[in-house]
PDB file of C-alpha atoms in Angstrom:
ATOM      1  CA  MET A 254      -0.619  -0.203  -0.524  1.00  0.00           C
ATOM      2  CA  ARG A 255       1.123   3.414  -0.503  1.00  0.00           C
ATOM      3  CA  ILE A 256       1.309   6.150   2.647  1.00  0.00           C
ATOM      4  CA  GLY A 257      -1.555   7.252   2.245  1.00  0.00           C
ATOM      5  CA  GLU A 258      -3.185   4.169   2.410  1.00  0.00           C
ATOM      6  CA  LEU A 259      -1.174   3.539   5.661  1.00  0.00           C
ATOM      7  CA  ALA A 260      -2.124   6.971   7.070  1.00  0.00           C
ATOM      8  CA  ALA A 261      -5.809   6.531   6.607  1.00  0.00           C
ATOM      9  CA  ARG A 262      -5.607   2.183   7.927  1.00  0.00           C
ATOM     10  CA  ALA A 263      -3.788   3.867  11.316  1.00  0.00           C
ATOM     11  CA  GLY A 264      -5.749   7.166  12.213  1.00  0.00           C
ATOM     12  CA  THR A 265      -3.439   9.410  11.150  1.00  0.00           C
ATOM     13  CA  THR A 266      -1.267  11.429   8.763  1.00  0.00           C
ATOM     14  CA  THR A 267       1.317  10.872   6.008  1.00  0.00           C
ATOM     15  CA  ARG A 268       3.455  13.659   7.512  1.00  0.00           C
ATOM     16  CA  ALA A 269       3.508  12.160  10.613  1.00  0.00           C
ATOM     17  CA  LEU A 270       4.464   8.903   8.802  1.00  0.00           C
ATOM     18  CA  ARG A 271       7.006  10.365   7.463  1.00  0.00           C
ATOM     19  CA  TYR A 272       8.556  12.165  10.684  1.00  0.00           C
ATOM     20  CA  TYR A 273       8.289   7.807  12.025  1.00  0.00           C
ATOM     21  CA  GLU A 274      10.681   7.383   8.950  1.00  0.00           C
ATOM     22  CA  SER A 275      12.903   9.651   9.390  1.00  0.00           C
ATOM     23  CA  ARG A 276      13.505   8.543  13.193  1.00  0.00           C
ATOM     24  CA  GLY A 277      13.593   5.011  11.816  1.00  0.00           C
ATOM     25  CA  LEU A 278      10.770   3.911  13.883  1.00  0.00           C
ATOM     26  CA  LEU A 279       8.559   2.942  10.042  1.00  0.00           C
ATOM     27  CA  PRO A 280      11.061   1.887   7.377  1.00  0.00           C
ATOM     28  CA  ALA A 281      11.583   4.017   4.115  1.00  0.00           C
ATOM     29  CA  ARG A 282      10.819   1.110   1.364  1.00  0.00           C
ATOM     30  CA  ARG A 283       9.890   3.015  -2.339  1.00  0.00           C
ATOM     31  CA  GLY A 284       8.322   0.699  -5.206  1.00  0.00           C
ATOM     32  CA  GLY A 285       9.623   1.193  -8.725  1.00  0.00           C
ATOM     33  CA  ASN A 286       8.187   4.430  -9.764  1.00  0.00           C
ATOM     34  CA  GLY A 287       9.816   5.964  -6.091  1.00  0.00           C
ATOM     35  CA  TYR A 288       7.088   5.953  -3.828  1.00  0.00           C
ATOM     36  CA  ARG A 289       6.937   4.638  -0.666  1.00  0.00           C
ATOM     37  CA  THR A 290       5.737   1.071   0.164  1.00  0.00           C
ATOM     38  CA  TYR A 291       4.124  -0.428   3.413  1.00  0.00           C
ATOM     39  CA  ASP A 292       2.273  -3.902   3.908  1.00  0.00           C
ATOM     40  CA  GLU A 293       0.412  -5.223   6.992  1.00  0.00           C
ATOM     41  CA  ALA A 294       3.447  -4.984   9.482  1.00  0.00           C
ATOM     42  CA  ASP A 295       4.117  -2.182   9.378  1.00  0.00           C
ATOM     43  CA  LEU A 296       0.657  -1.211   9.886  1.00  0.00           C
ATOM     44  CA  LYS A 297       0.523  -3.422  12.747  1.00  0.00           C
ATOM     45  CA  LEU A 298       3.580  -1.600  13.786  1.00  0.00           C
ATOM     46  CA  LEU A 299       1.788   2.147  13.639  1.00  0.00           C
ATOM     47  CA  ARG A 300      -1.165   0.581  15.542  1.00  0.00           C
ATOM     48  CA  GLN A 301       1.475  -0.502  17.951  1.00  0.00           C
ATOM     49  CA  ILE A 302       2.612   3.164  18.259  1.00  0.00           C
ATOM     50  CA  ARG A 303      -0.348   4.908  18.247  1.00  0.00           C
ATOM     51  CA  THR A 304      -1.732   2.518  21.329  1.00  0.00           C
ATOM     52  CA  LEU A 305       1.261   3.412  23.320  1.00  0.00           C
ATOM     53  CA  GLN A 306       1.264   7.377  22.643  1.00  0.00           C
ATOM     54  CA  ASP A 307      -2.768   6.982  23.797  1.00  0.00           C
ATOM     55  CA  PHE A 308      -1.275   5.265  26.719  1.00  0.00           C
ATOM     56  CA  GLY A 309       1.092   8.660  27.175  1.00  0.00           C
ATOM     57  CA  PHE A 310       4.705   6.909  25.554  1.00  0.00           C
ATOM     58  CA  ASP A 311       6.792   9.190  24.585  1.00  0.00           C
ATOM     59  CA  LEU A 312       7.684   8.547  20.746  1.00  0.00           C
ATOM     60  CA  GLU A 313      11.063   7.377  21.765  1.00  0.00           C
ATOM     61  CA  GLU A 314      10.008   4.919  24.162  1.00  0.00           C
ATOM     62  CA  THR A 315       7.716   2.805  20.889  1.00  0.00           C
ATOM     63  CA  ARG A 316      11.286   1.950  19.735  1.00  0.00           C
ATOM     64  CA  PRO A 317      11.610  -0.996  22.005  1.00  0.00           C
ATOM     65  CA  PHE A 318       8.041  -2.428  20.691  1.00  0.00           C
ATOM     66  CA  VAL A 319       8.307  -1.522  17.423  1.00  0.00           C
ATOM     67  CA  GLU A 320      11.754  -3.521  17.262  1.00  0.00           C
ATOM     68  CA  CYS A 321      10.439  -6.225  19.282  1.00  0.00           C
ATOM     69  CA  LEU A 322       8.135  -6.695  16.625  1.00  0.00           C
ATOM     70  CA  ARG A 323      10.336  -6.532  13.684  1.00  0.00           C
ATOM     71  CA  ALA A 324      12.172  -9.453  15.263  1.00  0.00           C
ATOM     72  CA  GLY A 325       9.790 -11.128  14.967  1.00  0.00           C
ATOM     73  CA  HIS A 326       7.940 -11.206  18.267  1.00  0.00           C
ATOM     74  CA  PRO A 327       4.256 -11.113  17.584  1.00  0.00           C
ATOM     75  CA  GLU A 328       3.590  -8.695  20.110  1.00  0.00           C
ATOM     76  CA  GLY A 329       5.914  -5.664  20.310  1.00  0.00           C
ATOM     77  CA  ASP A 330       5.880  -6.019  24.747  1.00  0.00           C
ATOM     78  CA  SER A 331       7.322  -9.733  24.784  1.00  0.00           C
ATOM     79  CA  CYS A 332      10.801  -8.778  25.073  1.00  0.00           C
ATOM     80  CA  PRO A 333      13.268  -7.433  27.322  1.00  0.00           C
ATOM     81  CA  ALA A 334      13.501  -4.702  26.509  1.00  0.00           C
ATOM     82  CA  SER A 335       9.670  -3.802  26.202  1.00  0.00           C
ATOM     83  CA  LEU A 336       9.296  -5.427  29.554  1.00  0.00           C
ATOM     84  CA  ALA A 337      11.747  -2.345  30.544  1.00  0.00           C
ATOM     85  CA  VAL A 338       9.951   0.413  29.425  1.00  0.00           C
ATOM     86  CA  TYR A 339       6.830  -0.929  30.902  1.00  0.00           C
ATOM     87  CA  ARG A 340       7.629  -1.307  34.259  1.00  0.00           C
ATOM     88  CA  ARG A 341       9.244   2.803  33.780  1.00  0.00           C
ATOM     89  CA  LYS A 342       6.617   3.776  32.886  1.00  0.00           C
ATOM     90  CA  LEU A 343       4.796   1.801  35.869  1.00  0.00           C
ATOM     91  CA  ALA A 344       7.283   4.120  38.152  1.00  0.00           C
ATOM     92  CA  GLU A 345       5.911   7.473  36.349  1.00  0.00           C
ATOM     93  CA  LEU A 346       2.897   6.772  36.429  1.00  0.00           C
ATOM     94  CA  ASP A 347       2.658   6.023  39.786  1.00  0.00           C
ATOM     95  CA  SER A 348       5.055   8.652  41.731  1.00  0.00           C
ATOM     96  CA  LEU A 349       2.589  10.899  39.656  1.00  0.00           C
ATOM     97  CA  ILE A 350      -0.505   9.170  41.320  1.00  0.00           C
ATOM     98  CA  GLY A 351       0.868  10.164  44.318  1.00  0.00           C
ATOM     99  CA  GLU A 352       1.380  13.341  43.549  1.00  0.00           C
ATOM    100  CA  LEU A 353      -2.002  13.571  42.608  1.00  0.00           C
ATOM    101  CA  GLN A 354      -3.228  12.340  46.069  1.00  0.00           C
ATOM    102  CA  ALA A 355      -1.620  14.842  47.282  1.00  0.00           C
ATOM    103  CA  VAL A 356      -2.605  17.593  45.743  1.00  0.00           C
ATOM    104  CA  ARG A 357      -5.981  16.340  46.350  1.00  0.00           C
ATOM    105  CA  ALA A 358      -5.828  16.315  49.706  1.00  0.00           C
ATOM    106  CA  GLU A 359      -4.615  19.555  50.346  1.00  0.00           C
ATOM    107  CA  ILE A 360      -7.153  20.469  48.316  1.00  0.00           C
ATOM    108  CA  GLY A 361      -9.982  18.903  50.718  1.00  0.00           C
ATOM    109  CA  VAL A 362      -7.558  20.362  53.463  1.00  0.00           C
ATOM    110  CA  ARG A 363      -8.643  24.276  51.428  1.00  0.00           C
ATOM    111  CA  LEU A 364     -11.659  23.774  51.172  1.00  0.00           C
ATOM    112  CA  SER A 365     -12.478  22.080  54.257  1.00  0.00           C
ATOM    113  CA  SER A 366     -11.402  24.915  56.393  1.00  0.00           C
ATOM    114  CA  VAL A 367     -13.269  27.074  54.115  1.00  0.00           C
ATOM    115  CA  GLU A 368     -16.949  25.755  53.777  1.00  0.00           C
ATOM    116  CA  GLU A 369     -17.089  24.990  58.127  1.00  0.00           C
ATOM    117  CA  PRO A 370     -18.406  27.914  60.047  1.00  0.00           C
ATOM    118  CA  PRO A 371     -17.373  30.271  61.450  1.00  0.00           C
ATOM    119  CA  PRO A 372     -16.865  29.543  65.468  1.00  0.00           C
ATOM    120  CA  LEU A 373     -20.281  31.313  67.402  1.00  0.00           C
ATOM    121  CA  CYS A 374     -19.249  34.169  69.359  1.00  0.00           C
ATOM    122  CA  GLU A 375     -20.384  34.539  73.183  1.00  0.00           C
ATOM    123  CA  LEU A 376     -23.985  36.137  71.946  1.00  0.00           C
ATOM    124  CA  GLY A 377     -25.529  33.786  69.578  1.00  0.00           C
ATOM    125  CA  GLU A 378     -23.623  35.214  67.038  1.00  0.00           C
ATOM    126  CA  ARG A 379     -21.337  34.710  63.941  1.00  0.00           C
ATOM    127  CA  GLU A 380     -17.966  35.614  64.444  1.00  0.00           C
ATOM    128  CA  LEU A 381     -16.930  37.272  60.933  1.00  0.00           C
TER     129      LEU A 381
END
């Protein structure tokens, strides 16, 4: 297939495909007419890249998965380098979740402090 068809099937743009090619993530094969040519394996590579990016992986973090697929593994996450990226990403997410939980707790404390009514004064009226 040509670049336009691959882009459409992968849900991306031809510009993105050229960028992936320049970064060495997508093979740069040319037909006799000079046009880029792609196959179903390339579509699988692109779907792997796109899925990982949807999960928050940056483009360079997708490289071990692409290389794993290119090495003939049916899934891009079955190689040691891919597993290492998964572990790093999980640690990063755990850290972010911890930070977000701390921020949430602080906001909860601040909200509670402004929602509580001021204490009653000796005359039974609210102090301001």
